[in-house]
Coordinates of C-alpha atoms and ligand atoms in Angstrom, one line a residue:
M17 CA 0.0 0.0 0.0
G18 CA 1.2 3.5 -0.8
R19 CA 2.2 6.0 1.9
D20 CA -0.5 8.1 3.4
W21 CA 0.7 11.6 2.4
V22 CA -2.3 13.3 3.9
A23 CA -1.2 11.9 7.3
W24 CA 2.4 13.0 6.6
H25 CA 1.2 16.6 6.5
E26 CA -0.2 16.3 10.1
A27 CA 3.3 16.9 11.4
Y28 CA 2.9 20.5 10.3
E29 CA 0.2 20.8 13.0
D30 CA 2.6 19.6 15.7
D31 CA 4.4 22.5 17.4
D32 CA 7.2 20.2 18.5
H33 CA 7.8 18.5 15.1
P34 CA 11.1 19.5 13.3
L35 CA 9.1 19.6 10.0
R36 CA 7.6 22.8 11.3
D37 CA 11.1 24.4 11.3
R38 CA 11.8 23.0 7.9
L39 CA 8.6 24.6 6.6
A40 CA 9.5 27.9 8.2
A41 CA 12.9 27.8 6.4
V42 CA 11.2 27.0 3.0
V43 CA 8.6 29.7 3.5
E44 CA 11.4 32.3 4.2
L45 CA 13.4 31.2 1.2
V46 CA 10.4 31.3 -1.1
G47 CA 9.6 34.8 0.1
E48 CA 13.2 35.9 -0.6
A49 CA 13.3 34.2 -4.0
V50 CA 10.1 36.0 -5.1
A51 CA 11.4 39.3 -3.7
G52 CA 14.6 39.0 -5.6
A53 CA 13.2 37.7 -8.9
R54 CA 13.5 39.9 -12.0
D55 CA 11.0 42.7 -12.4
G56 CA 7.6 41.7 -13.9
P57 CA 5.9 38.4 -14.0
V58 CA 7.3 35.7 -11.7
R59 CA 6.7 32.0 -12.6
L60 CA 6.9 29.6 -9.7
A61 CA 6.6 25.9 -9.8
S62 CA 6.4 23.3 -7.0
L63 CA 6.9 19.6 -7.8
C64 CA 5.2 17.2 -5.4
A65 CA 3.6 20.2 -3.8
G66 CA 1.6 18.5 -1.1
D67 CA -1.0 20.9 0.2
G68 CA 1.0 23.8 -1.0
R69 CA 1.1 25.6 2.4
D70 CA 4.7 26.6 1.8
V71 CA 3.8 28.6 -1.3
A72 CA 0.5 30.0 0.2
T73 CA 2.2 31.0 3.4
A74 CA 5.1 32.7 1.7
L75 CA 3.0 34.7 -0.6
V76 CA -0.2 35.6 1.3
D77 CA 1.2 38.9 2.5
H78 CA 4.1 39.2 0.0
P79 CA 4.5 42.6 -1.8
R80 CA 5.0 40.8 -5.1
R81 CA 2.1 38.3 -4.8
A82 CA 0.3 39.8 -7.8
D83 CA 3.4 39.2 -10.0
V84 CA 3.4 35.4 -9.3
T85 CA 1.8 32.7 -11.4
A86 CA 2.2 29.4 -9.6
R87 CA 2.1 25.8 -11.0
L88 CA 1.8 23.2 -8.3
V89 CA 1.9 19.5 -9.3
E90 CA 0.6 17.0 -6.8
L91 CA -0.4 13.4 -7.3
D92 CA -2.8 13.0 -4.3
P93 CA -6.2 14.4 -5.2
A94 CA -7.1 15.4 -1.7
L95 CA -3.8 17.3 -1.2
A96 CA -4.2 18.9 -4.6
D97 CA -7.6 20.1 -3.7
A98 CA -6.2 21.5 -0.4
A99 CA -3.5 23.2 -2.4
R100 CA -6.1 24.8 -4.7
R101 CA -8.1 26.1 -1.7
G102 CA -4.9 27.3 0.0
L103 CA -3.7 29.2 -3.0
A104 CA -7.2 30.8 -3.6
A105 CA -7.4 31.8 0.1
A106 CA -3.9 33.4 -0.1
G107 CA -4.8 35.2 -3.3
V108 CA -2.2 33.5 -5.4
A109 CA -2.9 33.0 -9.1
G110 CA -2.0 29.8 -10.9
T111 CA -3.0 26.2 -11.3
V112 CA -2.7 23.0 -9.2
V113 CA -2.3 20.0 -11.5
T114 CA -3.4 16.7 -10.0
G115 CA -0.8 14.5 -11.7
D116 CA 2.7 13.1 -11.9
A117 CA 5.5 15.6 -11.3
G118 CA 8.0 12.9 -12.0
D119 CA 8.0 13.9 -15.7
S120 CA 8.9 17.4 -16.6
A121 CA 6.1 17.4 -19.1
A122 CA 4.0 18.7 -16.2
L123 CA 5.8 22.0 -16.5
A124 CA 5.9 22.2 -20.4
D125 CA 3.6 25.3 -20.6
I126 CA 5.3 27.2 -17.8
V127 CA 9.0 26.8 -18.2
P128 CA 11.4 28.5 -17.8
V129 CA 10.4 29.3 -14.2
D130 CA 11.9 31.9 -11.8
V131 CA 11.4 29.9 -8.6
L132 CA 11.4 26.1 -8.4
L133 CA 10.5 24.1 -5.3
L134 CA 11.8 20.6 -5.0
C135 CA 10.7 20.0 -1.4
G136 CA 9.9 16.6 0.0
V137 CA 11.2 15.0 -3.2
F138 CA 14.8 14.0 -2.7
G139 CA 14.2 11.8 0.3
N140 CA 11.7 9.7 -1.6
V141 CA 13.5 8.8 -4.8
S142 CA 16.7 7.0 -5.8
D143 CA 20.1 8.8 -5.7
A144 CA 20.2 8.5 -9.5
D145 CA 16.8 10.2 -9.8
V146 CA 18.0 13.1 -7.5
E147 CA 21.0 13.5 -9.7
R148 CA 18.9 13.4 -12.9
T149 CA 16.4 16.0 -11.5
I150 CA 19.2 18.4 -10.5
A151 CA 20.8 17.9 -14.0
A152 CA 17.5 19.0 -15.5
V153 CA 17.3 22.2 -13.5
P154 CA 19.0 24.4 -16.2
S155 CA 16.3 23.3 -18.7
L156 CA 13.5 24.1 -16.3
C157 CA 14.7 27.5 -15.0
R158 CA 15.6 30.9 -16.3
A159 CA 19.1 32.3 -15.6
G160 CA 18.9 33.9 -12.1
A161 CA 16.1 31.6 -10.9
T162 CA 16.1 30.2 -7.4
V163 CA 15.7 26.4 -6.7
I164 CA 14.6 25.5 -3.2
W165 CA 15.2 21.9 -2.1
T166 CA 15.0 19.7 0.9
R167 CA 16.5 16.5 2.0
H168 CA 16.8 14.6 5.3
R169 CA 20.3 13.8 6.5
R170 CA 19.8 10.2 7.6
P171 CA 23.1 8.2 7.0
P172 CA 24.4 8.0 4.4
D173 CA 23.9 11.7 4.2
L174 CA 23.2 12.6 0.5
T175 CA 23.4 16.3 0.9
P176 CA 27.1 16.7 0.1
A177 CA 26.4 14.9 -3.2
I178 CA 23.3 17.1 -3.8
R179 CA 25.4 20.2 -3.4
R180 CA 28.0 18.9 -5.8
W181 CA 25.3 18.0 -8.4
F182 CA 23.9 21.6 -8.1
D183 CA 27.4 22.9 -8.6
A184 CA 27.8 20.7 -11.7
A185 CA 24.5 22.1 -13.0
G186 CA 26.0 25.6 -12.9
C187 CA 24.2 26.7 -9.7
R188 CA 25.5 28.8 -6.9
R189 CA 24.5 28.2 -3.3
I190 CA 22.4 31.0 -1.7
A191 CA 21.4 29.4 1.5
L192 CA 21.8 26.1 3.4
R193 CA 19.7 25.6 6.5
T194 CA 19.8 22.6 8.8
G195 CA 17.7 21.6 11.8
G196 CA 15.9 18.8 13.6
D197 CA 19.2 17.3 14.6
V198 CA 17.6 14.3 16.3
G199 CA 18.3 11.2 14.3
V200 CA 15.8 10.5 11.5
R201 CA 14.3 13.9 11.8
A202 CA 17.4 15.9 10.7
W203 CA 16.5 18.1 7.7
T204 CA 18.3 20.3 5.2
V205 CA 16.8 23.1 3.1
G206 CA 18.9 24.6 0.4
A207 CA 18.5 27.4 -2.1
E208 CA 20.5 27.6 -5.3
L209 CA 20.8 30.4 -7.8
V210 CA 20.6 29.0 -11.4
G211 CA 23.4 30.1 -13.7
V212 CA 23.1 30.5 -17.5
P213 CA 20.9 27.6 -18.7
T214 CA 22.9 25.1 -20.6
S215 CA 20.1 23.0 -22.1
D216 CA 16.8 23.5 -23.8
F217 CA 13.6 22.1 -22.3
Q218 CA 12.7 18.6 -23.4
P219 CA 9.9 16.8 -21.5
A220 CA 11.7 13.9 -19.8
P221 CA 11.4 11.6 -16.8
L222 CA 12.9 13.1 -13.6
F223 CA 12.1 10.8 -10.7
R224 CA 9.8 8.1 -9.4
F225 CA 8.8 7.8 -5.7
R226 CA 10.0 4.6 -4.1
E227 CA 7.9 2.9 -1.4
D228 CA 11.0 1.3 0.2
L229 CA 12.5 4.7 1.2
R230 CA 11.1 5.8 4.6
Ligands
SAM13 C1 7.1 14.5 1.5 S1 5.6 15.2 0.8 C2 6.1 16.9 0.4 C3 5.0 17.8 0.2 C4 5.4 19.3 0.1 N1 6.3 19.5 -1.0 C5 6.1 19.7 1.4 O1 7.3 19.8 1.5 O2 5.4 20.0 2.4 C6 5.7 14.4 -0.8 C7 4.5 14.7 -1.7 O3 4.7 14.2 -3.0 C8 3.5 13.7 -3.6 N2 3.9 12.8 -4.7 C9 4.4 11.5 -4.6 N3 4.7 11.1 -5.8 C10 4.3 12.1 -6.7 C11 4.4 12.3 -8.1 N4 4.9 11.3 -8.9 N5 4.0 13.4 -8.6 C12 3.5 14.4 -7.9 N6 3.4 14.3 -6.5 C13 3.8 13.2 -5.9 C14 2.8 13.0 -2.4 O4 1.5 12.8 -2.5 C15 3.2 14.0 -1.2 O5 2.2 15.0 -1.1

């Protein structure tokens, strides 16, 4: 049976859960990314968006909220519905696609984006898929875009490799936050500035969630 991702989100309601701090870091970095985006329209995409509370919380009172068009992609219909309600309540324009974010075709009509969220993805897919997704970043983003990513640090810690793969994709680190330093709950949130894109967009497989990774 697949994982209950609706239940996973309940951690956000628990004041003592480290995921709350991870969320706060993501929200802050999304706000900064939108504030620092080029003048004019800002395209934001979130893959495996869950209930989209990171985007809604970051933008509800953001001075550039009206510039943003969001594309959230989430497989679970209940979470996608929650994300639609959350974006509407926050006054954020855009669409929530109920579908597979593991293929970049889900972004075909919105690339290149200015802000890309890869949150809650890298801990659920193979290392090879993490590397493939990061390698695709230059084809999904505009030069100067910000990519915000998360990953747990359970041994073996993949975050050093993740940082190397972003370097190889021509990105420059803007922020690296860590917390929840209690065993399995240790988290990392990173923000990367995308350099000059080196590849054109071609719809392609990025990742597939694995049930055996918990
Ligand atoms: C760990 S949660 C992260 C949610 C959100 N990004 C966050 O950080 O709060 C992973 C999410 O990915 C969704 N998901 C799993 N496989 C997916 C796929 N192939 N395409 C889109 N969403 C997927 C799950 O339903 C779940 O909501």
